[in-house]
Short mmCIF file of C-alpha atoms in Angstrom, two decimals:
data_model
loop_
_atom_site.label_atom_id
_atom_site.label_comp_id
_atom_site.label_asym_id
_atom_site.label_seq_id
_atom_site.Cartn_x
_atom_site.Cartn_y
_atom_site.Cartn_z
CA UNK A 1 5.01 28.22 -5.11
CA UNK A 2 2.92 25.93 -2.96
CA UNK A 3 3.20 28.17 0.04
CA UNK A 4 2.28 31.35 -1.59
CA UNK A 5 -0.29 29.80 -4.04
CA UNK A 6 -2.37 28.67 -1.11
CA UNK A 7 -1.51 31.59 1.03
CA UNK A 8 -2.56 34.38 -1.49
CA UNK A 9 -5.29 32.24 -3.37
CA UNK A 10 -7.96 34.73 -1.85
CA UNK A 11 -6.74 37.35 -4.40
CA UNK A 12 -8.55 35.42 -7.26
CA UNK A 13 -11.82 36.50 -5.36
CA UNK A 14 -11.27 40.18 -6.24
CA UNK A 15 -11.06 39.37 -10.03
CA UNK A 16 -14.54 37.55 -9.92
CA UNK A 17 -16.15 40.80 -8.59
CA UNK A 18 -16.31 42.10 -12.10
CA UNK A 19 -15.97 38.68 -13.76
CA UNK A 20 -16.77 39.79 -17.19
CA UNK A 21 -13.87 41.98 -17.45
CA UNK A 22 -11.28 40.39 -15.15
CA UNK A 23 -12.40 36.90 -14.25
CA UNK A 24 -10.00 35.29 -16.85
CA UNK A 25 -7.11 36.89 -14.98
CA UNK A 26 -7.82 35.34 -11.68
CA UNK A 27 -5.82 32.06 -11.98
CA UNK A 28 -2.83 33.71 -13.92
CA UNK A 29 -2.69 36.50 -11.47
CA UNK A 30 -2.55 34.11 -8.52
CA UNK A 31 0.13 32.03 -10.20
CA UNK A 32 2.02 34.99 -11.30
CA UNK A 33 2.21 36.69 -7.86
CA UNK A 34 3.04 33.29 -6.25
CA UNK A 35 5.77 32.86 -8.66
CA UNK A 36 7.12 36.28 -8.00
CA UNK A 37 7.00 35.82 -4.21
CA UNK A 38 8.66 32.35 -4.44
CA UNK A 39 11.82 34.06 -5.79
CA UNK A 40 12.62 35.31 -2.11
CA UNK A 41 12.76 31.78 -0.48
CA UNK A 42 14.61 30.64 -3.75
CA UNK A 43 17.15 33.44 -3.07
CA UNK A 44 17.20 32.38 0.52
CA UNK A 45 18.26 28.81 -0.49
CA UNK A 46 20.70 30.21 -3.09
CA UNK A 47 22.40 32.53 -0.60
CA UNK A 48 22.59 29.84 1.97
CA UNK A 49 24.17 27.50 -0.53
CA UNK A 50 26.65 30.04 -1.76
CA UNK A 51 27.89 30.63 1.84
CA UNK A 52 28.04 26.98 2.65
CA UNK A 53 30.19 26.40 -0.46
CA UNK A 54 32.75 29.00 0.62
CA UNK A 55 32.82 28.01 4.23
CA UNK A 56 30.84 24.90 5.30
CA UNK A 57 29.34 25.11 8.71
CA UNK A 58 27.30 22.51 10.42
CA UNK A 59 25.01 22.15 13.38
CA UNK A 60 23.68 25.04 15.15
CA UNK A 61 25.75 27.55 12.95
CA UNK A 62 24.04 26.13 9.84
CA UNK A 63 20.68 26.55 11.39
CA UNK A 64 21.52 30.19 12.19
CA UNK A 65 22.81 30.90 8.79
CA UNK A 66 19.63 29.55 7.13
CA UNK A 67 17.33 31.48 9.62
CA UNK A 68 19.37 34.69 8.81
CA UNK A 69 19.15 34.30 4.99
CA UNK A 70 15.37 33.63 5.38
CA UNK A 71 14.56 36.61 7.43
CA UNK A 72 16.89 38.73 5.15
CA UNK A 73 14.98 37.98 2.18
CA UNK A 74 11.55 38.01 3.95
CA UNK A 75 12.49 41.80 4.85
CA UNK A 76 13.28 42.41 1.30
CA UNK A 77 10.04 40.86 0.24
CA UNK A 78 8.48 43.52 2.51
CA UNK A 79 10.22 46.47 0.91
CA UNK A 80 11.13 45.68 -2.75
CA UNK A 81 8.63 47.22 -5.40
CA UNK A 82 6.62 48.81 -2.62
CA UNK A 83 6.64 45.63 -0.70
CA UNK A 84 4.41 42.68 0.23
CA UNK A 85 5.16 41.33 3.76
CA UNK A 86 2.05 39.00 3.76
CA UNK A 87 2.06 35.75 5.98
CA UNK A 88 5.45 36.38 7.53
CA UNK A 89 6.90 33.35 9.46
CA UNK A 90 6.09 35.11 12.77
CA UNK A 91 2.44 35.03 11.98
CA UNK A 92 2.50 31.28 12.85
CA UNK A 93 2.48 32.48 16.38
CA UNK A 94 -0.28 34.99 16.27
CA UNK A 95 -2.75 32.77 18.02
CA UNK A 96 -0.22 31.96 20.86
CA UNK A 97 -0.64 34.88 23.30
CA UNK A 98 2.80 34.53 25.16
CA UNK A 99 4.78 33.62 21.92
CA UNK A 100 3.69 36.61 19.97
CA UNK A 101 4.69 39.14 22.51
CA UNK A 102 8.40 38.83 21.56
CA UNK A 103 7.30 41.23 18.62
CA UNK A 104 7.09 43.96 21.04
CA UNK A 105 10.90 43.85 21.37
CA UNK A 106 12.07 42.75 17.94
CA UNK A 107 9.24 43.07 15.70
CA UNK A 108 7.78 40.57 13.21
CA UNK A 109 10.87 40.17 11.24
CA UNK A 110 13.05 39.46 14.44
CA UNK A 111 10.20 36.94 15.49
CA UNK A 112 10.41 35.55 12.19
CA UNK A 113 14.22 34.83 12.70
CA UNK A 114 13.50 32.97 15.97
CA UNK A 115 10.54 31.05 14.67
CA UNK A 116 12.65 29.75 11.72
CA UNK A 117 15.67 29.10 13.85
CA UNK A 118 13.79 27.24 16.54
CA UNK A 119 11.86 25.27 13.80
CA UNK A 120 15.11 24.10 12.31
CA UNK A 121 16.63 22.83 15.68
CA UNK A 122 14.85 19.39 15.48
CA UNK A 123 16.58 18.98 12.00
CA UNK A 124 19.84 19.96 13.47
CA UNK A 125 19.27 17.52 16.23
CA UNK A 126 18.74 14.63 13.75
CA UNK A 127 21.84 15.16 11.76
CA UNK A 128 24.04 16.13 14.77
CA UNK A 129 26.64 13.80 15.94
CA UNK A 130 25.76 11.91 19.21
CA UNK A 131 28.19 13.94 21.29
CA UNK A 132 26.50 17.31 20.31
CA UNK A 133 23.00 16.56 20.59
CA UNK A 134 22.83 17.52 24.23
CA UNK A 135 23.80 21.38 23.40
CA UNK A 136 21.18 21.24 20.56
CA UNK A 137 18.42 20.00 23.06
CA UNK A 138 19.42 22.46 25.66
CA UNK A 139 19.29 25.25 23.19
CA UNK A 140 15.94 24.24 21.87
CA UNK A 141 14.49 24.15 25.35
CA UNK A 142 16.00 27.44 26.51
CA UNK A 143 14.81 29.19 23.09
CA UNK A 144 11.14 27.99 23.54
CA UNK A 145 11.11 28.80 27.25
CA UNK A 146 12.66 32.04 26.74
CA UNK A 147 10.05 33.08 24.29
CA UNK A 148 7.18 31.81 26.40
CA UNK A 149 8.68 33.11 29.71
CA UNK A 150 9.24 36.55 28.27
CA UNK A 151 5.90 36.75 26.65
CA UNK A 152 4.13 35.53 29.91
CA UNK A 153 5.84 38.35 31.90
CA UNK A 154 4.46 40.91 29.34
CA UNK A 155 1.07 39.40 29.58
CA UNK A 156 1.05 40.10 33.23
CA UNK A 157 0.93 43.88 32.48
CA UNK A 158 -2.58 45.18 33.44
CA UNK A 159 -4.47 46.75 30.46
CA UNK A 160 -7.51 48.65 31.68
CA UNK A 161 -10.03 50.33 29.19
CA UNK A 162 -10.29 54.09 28.61
CA UNK A 163 -13.55 55.98 29.12
CA UNK A 164 -14.08 56.32 25.35
CA UNK A 165 -16.81 54.45 24.04
CA UNK A 166 -16.58 53.25 20.54
CA UNK A 167 -19.20 51.95 18.00
CA UNK A 168 -17.93 50.08 14.94
CA UNK A 169 -20.51 49.56 12.14
CA UNK A 170 -20.03 46.70 9.72
CA UNK A 171 -22.57 47.53 6.81
CA UNK A 172 -21.98 44.10 5.02
CA UNK A 173 -22.40 45.83 1.64
CA UNK A 174 -21.20 43.32 -0.93
CA UNK A 175 -18.49 44.54 -3.29
CA UNK A 176 -20.52 43.89 -6.44
CA UNK A 177 -23.23 46.38 -5.19
CA UNK A 178 -20.99 49.03 -3.59
CA UNK A 179 -20.65 51.14 -6.66
CA UNK A 180 -23.52 49.99 -8.60
CA UNK A 181 -25.83 52.91 -9.99
CA UNK A 182 -28.36 53.97 -7.37
CA UNK A 183 -26.70 52.10 -4.42
CA UNK A 184 -25.28 55.21 -2.73
CA UNK A 185 -28.79 56.11 -1.00
CA UNK A 186 -29.14 52.48 0.26
CA UNK A 187 -25.67 52.17 1.58
CA UNK A 188 -25.91 55.48 3.51
CA UNK A 189 -29.29 54.70 4.87
CA UNK A 190 -27.92 51.24 6.02
CA UNK A 191 -24.95 52.86 7.76
CA UNK A 192 -27.01 55.43 9.40
CA UNK A 193 -29.59 52.91 10.48
CA UNK A 194 -26.95 50.74 12.09
CA UNK A 195 -25.30 53.84 13.73
CA UNK A 196 -28.60 55.05 15.34
CA UNK A 197 -29.00 51.77 17.39
CA UNK A 198 -29.56 52.49 21.20
CA UNK A 199 -26.49 52.71 23.12
CA UNK A 200 -23.90 55.17 24.12
CA UNK A 201 -20.78 55.92 22.08
CA UNK A 202 -18.14 58.87 21.72
CA UNK A 203 -16.56 57.68 18.33
CA UNK A 204 -18.52 56.23 15.58
CA UNK A 205 -16.24 54.15 13.05
CA UNK A 206 -17.17 53.42 9.63
CA UNK A 207 -14.96 51.13 7.21
CA UNK A 208 -13.01 52.08 4.12
CA UNK A 209 -15.12 53.73 1.50
CA UNK A 210 -18.17 53.18 3.61
CA UNK A 211 -19.71 56.23 1.66
CA UNK A 212 -19.35 55.39 -2.06
CA UNK A 213 -18.88 58.94 -3.19
CA UNK A 214 -17.36 62.21 -2.18
CA UNK A 215 -19.00 63.00 1.09
CA UNK A 216 -17.26 66.21 1.69
CA UNK A 217 -19.08 67.48 -1.71
CA UNK A 218 -22.53 66.07 -0.57
CA UNK A 219 -24.14 68.77 1.68
CA UNK A 220 -27.13 66.63 2.03
CA UNK A 221 -25.49 63.59 3.12
CA UNK A 222 -23.48 65.47 5.67
CA UNK A 223 -26.51 67.07 7.29
CA UNK A 224 -28.04 63.58 7.67
CA UNK A 225 -25.13 62.78 9.91
CA UNK A 226 -26.46 64.80 12.67
CA UNK A 227 -29.07 62.25 13.27
CA UNK A 228 -26.40 59.90 14.54
CA UNK A 229 -23.78 62.32 15.93
CA UNK A 230 -25.50 64.29 18.71
CA UNK A 231 -23.86 65.76 21.74
CA UNK A 232 -20.42 66.27 20.36
CA UNK A 233 -20.02 62.72 19.12
CA UNK A 234 -17.55 62.22 16.17
CA UNK A 235 -17.51 60.03 13.13
CA UNK A 236 -14.42 58.59 11.47
CA UNK A 237 -15.29 57.26 8.15
CA UNK A 238 -13.37 55.97 5.01
CA UNK A 239 -14.24 57.88 1.99
CA UNK A 240 -12.76 58.77 -1.32
CA UNK A 241 -11.63 62.28 -2.01
CA UNK A 242 -10.59 64.46 -4.98
CA UNK A 243 -8.60 67.64 -5.20
CA UNK A 244 -8.57 70.02 -8.34
CA UNK A 245 -5.38 71.80 -9.11
CA UNK A 246 -2.73 72.48 -11.81
CA UNK A 247 -5.34 71.59 -14.63
CA UNK A 248 -5.85 68.02 -13.14
CA UNK A 249 -7.93 66.18 -10.69
CA UNK A 250 -6.18 64.27 -8.07
CA UNK A 251 -8.00 61.33 -6.15
CA UNK A 252 -7.34 60.11 -2.70
CA UNK A 253 -8.33 57.18 -0.52
CA UNK A 254 -8.96 58.79 2.82
CA UNK A 255 -10.34 58.65 6.31
CA UNK A 256 -12.16 61.69 7.30
CA UNK A 257 -13.42 62.94 10.72
CA UNK A 258 -16.88 64.67 10.96
CA UNK A 259 -18.78 66.33 13.81
CA UNK A 260 -22.51 66.44 14.35
CA UNK A 261 -22.85 69.49 11.99
CA UNK A 262 -21.22 67.58 9.12
CA UNK A 263 -18.12 69.61 9.23
CA UNK A 264 -14.73 68.03 8.40
CA UNK A 265 -12.42 68.08 11.46
CA UNK A 266 -9.38 66.35 10.03
CA UNK A 267 -8.35 63.50 7.60
CA UNK A 268 -5.85 61.30 6.44
CA UNK A 269 -4.80 60.03 2.97
CA UNK A 270 -3.60 56.59 2.34
CA UNK A 271 0.17 56.56 1.63
CA UNK A 272 0.75 52.91 0.65
CA UNK A 273 -1.32 52.26 -2.30
CA UNK A 274 -2.34 48.79 -3.67
CA UNK A 275 -0.71 48.11 -7.13
CA UNK A 276 -3.47 47.53 -9.77
CA UNK A 277 -6.05 48.09 -7.27
CA UNK A 278 -5.52 51.69 -6.50
CA UNK A 279 -3.08 52.61 -9.28
CA UNK A 280 -1.44 50.91 -12.18
CA UNK A 281 2.41 50.84 -12.15
CA UNK A 282 4.16 51.91 -15.20
CA UNK A 283 0.73 52.97 -16.72
CA UNK A 284 2.39 54.16 -19.91
CA UNK A 285 3.84 50.60 -20.55
CA UNK A 286 1.37 48.29 -19.11
CA UNK A 287 -2.11 47.92 -21.00
CA UNK A 288 -3.88 46.89 -17.78
CA UNK A 289 -6.87 48.51 -16.19
CA UNK A 290 -7.26 49.06 -12.55
CA UNK A 291 -9.60 46.38 -10.72
CA UNK A 292 -11.58 49.04 -8.94
CA UNK A 293 -14.23 51.33 -10.00
CA UNK A 294 -13.06 55.15 -10.07
CA UNK A 295 -12.15 58.09 -12.36
CA UNK A 296 -8.46 57.76 -12.14
CA UNK A 297 -5.44 56.36 -10.13
CA UNK A 298 -5.41 57.33 -6.52
CA UNK A 299 -2.44 59.62 -5.44
CA UNK A 300 -0.49 58.61 -2.31
CA UNK A 301 -0.62 60.62 0.93
CA UNK A 302 2.36 62.04 2.61
CA UNK A 303 2.85 59.17 5.03
CA UNK A 304 1.88 58.03 8.47
CA UNK A 305 0.13 60.77 10.51
CA UNK A 306 -1.32 61.20 13.91
CA UNK A 307 -4.82 62.81 14.08
CA UNK A 308 -6.17 64.95 16.89
CA UNK A 309 -9.74 64.65 17.31
CA UNK A 310 -11.73 66.61 20.03
CA UNK A 311 -12.50 64.79 23.02
CA UNK A 312 -10.76 61.62 22.02
CA UNK A 313 -7.18 60.16 22.23
CA UNK A 314 -4.71 60.70 19.41
CA UNK A 315 -5.12 58.31 16.70
CA UNK A 316 -3.02 56.73 13.72
CA UNK A 317 -4.88 55.68 10.73
CA UNK A 318 -4.04 52.64 8.65
CA UNK A 319 -6.24 52.16 5.50
CA UNK A 320 -6.78 48.64 4.26
CA UNK A 321 -3.39 46.86 3.69
CA UNK A 322 -1.24 49.44 5.13
CA UNK A 323 -1.68 47.55 8.35
CA UNK A 324 0.40 44.72 6.93
CA UNK A 325 3.71 46.85 6.94
CA UNK A 326 5.77 46.49 10.13
CA UNK A 327 6.96 49.85 11.45
CA UNK A 328 5.24 51.93 8.78
CA UNK A 329 1.92 52.66 10.44
CA UNK A 330 2.80 55.08 13.36
CA UNK A 331 4.26 58.56 13.02
CA UNK A 332 7.51 58.16 14.97
CA UNK A 333 7.61 61.74 15.94
CA UNK A 334 3.96 62.06 17.06
CA UNK A 335 2.90 58.76 18.92
CA UNK A 336 -0.66 58.08 18.88
CA UNK A 337 -2.88 56.43 21.64
CA UNK A 338 -4.47 53.91 19.18
CA UNK A 339 -4.52 52.74 15.70
CA UNK A 340 -7.62 52.76 13.38
CA UNK A 341 -7.70 50.32 10.56
CA UNK A 342 -10.49 51.06 8.23
CA UNK A 343 -10.61 48.54 5.48
CA UNK A 344 -12.77 46.78 2.83
CA UNK A 345 -12.14 43.15 2.61
CA UNK A 346 -15.38 42.58 0.65
CA UNK A 347 -13.06 42.07 -2.27
CA UNK A 348 -12.16 38.67 -0.77
CA UNK A 349 -15.53 37.19 0.10
CA UNK A 350 -15.47 34.46 2.59
CA UNK A 351 -11.77 33.38 1.70
CA UNK A 352 -8.75 33.13 4.19
CA UNK A 353 -7.78 36.51 3.30
CA UNK A 354 -9.71 38.56 5.98
CA UNK A 355 -8.31 36.18 8.77
CA UNK A 356 -4.72 36.72 7.44
CA UNK A 357 -5.34 40.39 7.33
CA UNK A 358 -6.58 40.31 10.84
CA UNK A 359 -3.43 38.49 11.82
CA UNK A 360 -1.24 41.31 10.51
CA UNK A 361 -3.45 43.76 12.55
CA UNK A 362 -2.82 41.87 15.67
CA UNK A 363 0.95 41.87 15.25
CA UNK A 364 1.08 45.66 14.71
CA UNK A 365 -0.77 45.98 18.04
CA UNK A 366 1.93 43.91 19.81
CA UNK A 367 4.81 45.87 17.91
CA UNK A 368 3.74 49.22 18.76
CA UNK A 369 2.19 48.54 22.24
CA UNK A 370 -1.11 50.17 20.86
CA UNK A 371 -4.75 48.97 20.63
CA UNK A 372 -5.90 48.55 16.98
CA UNK A 373 -9.52 49.08 16.10
CA UNK A 374 -10.59 47.56 12.73
CA UNK A 375 -13.83 48.43 10.96
CA UNK A 376 -14.43 46.30 7.83
CA UNK A 377 -17.22 46.38 5.51
CA UNK A 378 -18.02 42.83 5.37
CA UNK A 379 -15.68 41.74 8.22
CA UNK A 380 -13.89 41.04 10.13
CA UNK A 381 -14.22 44.17 12.47
CA UNK A 382 -12.59 43.73 15.67
CA UNK A 383 -11.02 45.60 18.74
CA UNK A 384 -7.58 44.33 19.56
CA UNK A 385 -5.74 45.45 22.69
CA UNK A 386 -2.01 46.37 22.93
CA UNK A 387 -0.99 42.65 23.53
CA UNK A 388 -2.75 41.42 20.33
CA UNK A 389 -5.67 40.11 22.09
CA UNK A 390 -9.14 40.26 20.30
CA UNK A 391 -11.73 42.03 22.62
CA UNK A 392 -14.52 41.87 20.28
CA UNK A 393 -15.30 40.90 16.65
CA UNK A 394 -17.87 40.65 14.09
CA UNK A 395 -17.37 37.74 11.76
CA UNK A 396 -17.13 37.82 7.88
CA UNK A 397 -20.53 38.33 6.32
CA UNK A 398 -22.41 39.70 9.44
CA UNK A 399 -24.22 43.04 9.52
CA UNK A 400 -24.09 44.69 12.90
CA UNK A 401 -22.14 47.01 15.26
CA UNK A 402 -19.57 46.54 18.09
CA UNK A 403 -20.06 48.57 21.23
CA UNK A 404 -17.11 48.57 23.34
CA UNK A 405 -14.50 50.74 25.10
CA UNK A 406 -11.23 51.62 23.78
CA UNK A 407 -8.43 49.58 25.32
CA UNK A 408 -5.45 51.68 26.87
CA UNK A 409 -2.01 51.94 25.19
CA UNK A 410 1.29 50.55 26.70
CA UNK A 411 4.46 52.33 26.98
CA UNK A 412 6.32 52.51 23.70
CA UNK A 413 7.99 49.12 23.05
CA UNK A 414 11.65 48.74 21.96
CA UNK A 415 10.44 47.93 18.51
CA UNK A 416 8.19 51.34 18.50
CA UNK A 417 11.20 53.17 19.50
CA UNK A 418 14.01 51.58 17.11
CA UNK A 419 12.06 49.70 14.49
CA UNK A 420 13.92 47.03 12.53
CA UNK A 421 17.12 47.83 14.09
CA UNK A 422 16.08 45.62 16.95
CA UNK A 423 15.69 42.67 14.58
CA UNK A 424 19.21 43.33 13.35
CA UNK A 425 20.55 43.69 16.87
CA UNK A 426 18.97 40.32 17.86
CA UNK A 427 20.50 38.44 14.80
CA UNK A 428 23.86 39.89 15.41
CA UNK A 429 23.77 39.16 19.34
CA UNK A 430 22.54 35.57 18.50
CA UNK A 431 25.56 35.13 15.98
CA UNK A 432 28.03 36.64 18.56
CA UNK A 433 26.74 34.22 21.26
CA UNK A 434 27.10 31.21 18.76
CA UNK A 435 30.65 32.32 17.87
CA UNK A 436 31.56 32.81 21.43
CA UNK A 437 30.29 29.45 22.55
CA UNK A 438 32.08 27.66 19.60
CA UNK A 439 35.19 29.39 20.32
CA UNK A 440 34.89 28.44 24.08
CA UNK A 441 34.26 24.95 22.99
CA UNK A 442 37.28 24.69 20.57
CA UNK A 443 39.56 26.12 23.23
CA UNK A 444 38.23 23.61 25.82
CA UNK A 445 38.77 20.65 23.38
CA UNK A 446 42.27 22.08 22.54
CA UNK A 447 43.27 22.31 26.26
CA UNK A 448 41.66 18.69 26.88
CA UNK A 449 43.83 17.32 23.92
CA UNK A 450 47.10 18.92 25.34
CA UNK A 451 46.29 17.39 28.89
CA UNK A 452 45.79 14.07 27.53
CA UNK A 453 48.94 14.10 25.30
CA UNK A 454 51.00 15.21 28.44
#
């Protein structure tokens, strides 16, 4: 409860955007979510205790068992009821360049397993018998140096930039103003003004719902795009969309690509929607409203998709919190060259939420071996290379643009090829090694005892 209560406290900020309707729910929502998430480490402890009651193990094996239980329940937390893999144990290493590189091989769940196991070894050392402390010390040193050494080798890979020039626009429009009556013109003018600053770019990137309306239905607004998109430049922007059919209107949260004539080139619809933010689960049973403005619940898109844009590398799109899901951002059959993360963290003010969100984006870059370009309404906008390093950023609350070249992609990582199977393979390999070493030690002790008796 303590970990999650602090770690997701930023959610309360979203309830205060419309405080008259939702402010009273802020504390109960954070407490309820924290209690729900706390079930998973509680189940970790229960599973560990149940196994220990049936077959008590000690030392390194006990540490392996607890780390395995932890990551198994962490994986479930990322998948059950649409999943919420926020603040995984692996993210403790996100600011350590060499240590985070292991995610390229085993993903964030595999790195969580190693992080928890290595973190447990000092405790194992304390309770170990004096004659068994040396192996624990050796294992601790080998594990830490292995993580660091493998990551350092990957960091040695050269990462040049491409000749594609990007311009990310951070409009810094407060959430309370975004959907206010009459604000659409001011918001569009602000984004157009920032986009028109001197400087060369090939791709113009606006954040999630940068235009607070249906841009594809607003011919005048699309014509005004030509002022900032001359010479074949392309705009990628987050916008809501609606489709009429079968006697109903379906709404989508999308990123759409526009050319200088205001024509739509392609688009992507968000497939992993935010419960209670973009739709209400069990709407017929729960008397709860959505926290966001809109005419109805959003409809999920078909899934990860790679977009082909004229004159630009292939791109995958992740809208807002879609970027927090390991292995669920990129189309496995049609690998892109970079990931565009359009988001609107204005809901969370100056809390720790945007920094945590950015940490997830950095881990996706490492896992997939792809640069991640992040456009956020109020920040943090950033360009992240394929090793998770931040090349450029705009802080929360800043208004401005980032002009930079798109970093190159690396070859597909093992995690990009095989997904969470690499995490499972790592856990099985570590257990096999532990059993092998344990069996060898028992055989050695048995032979030693026989020799002493003879």
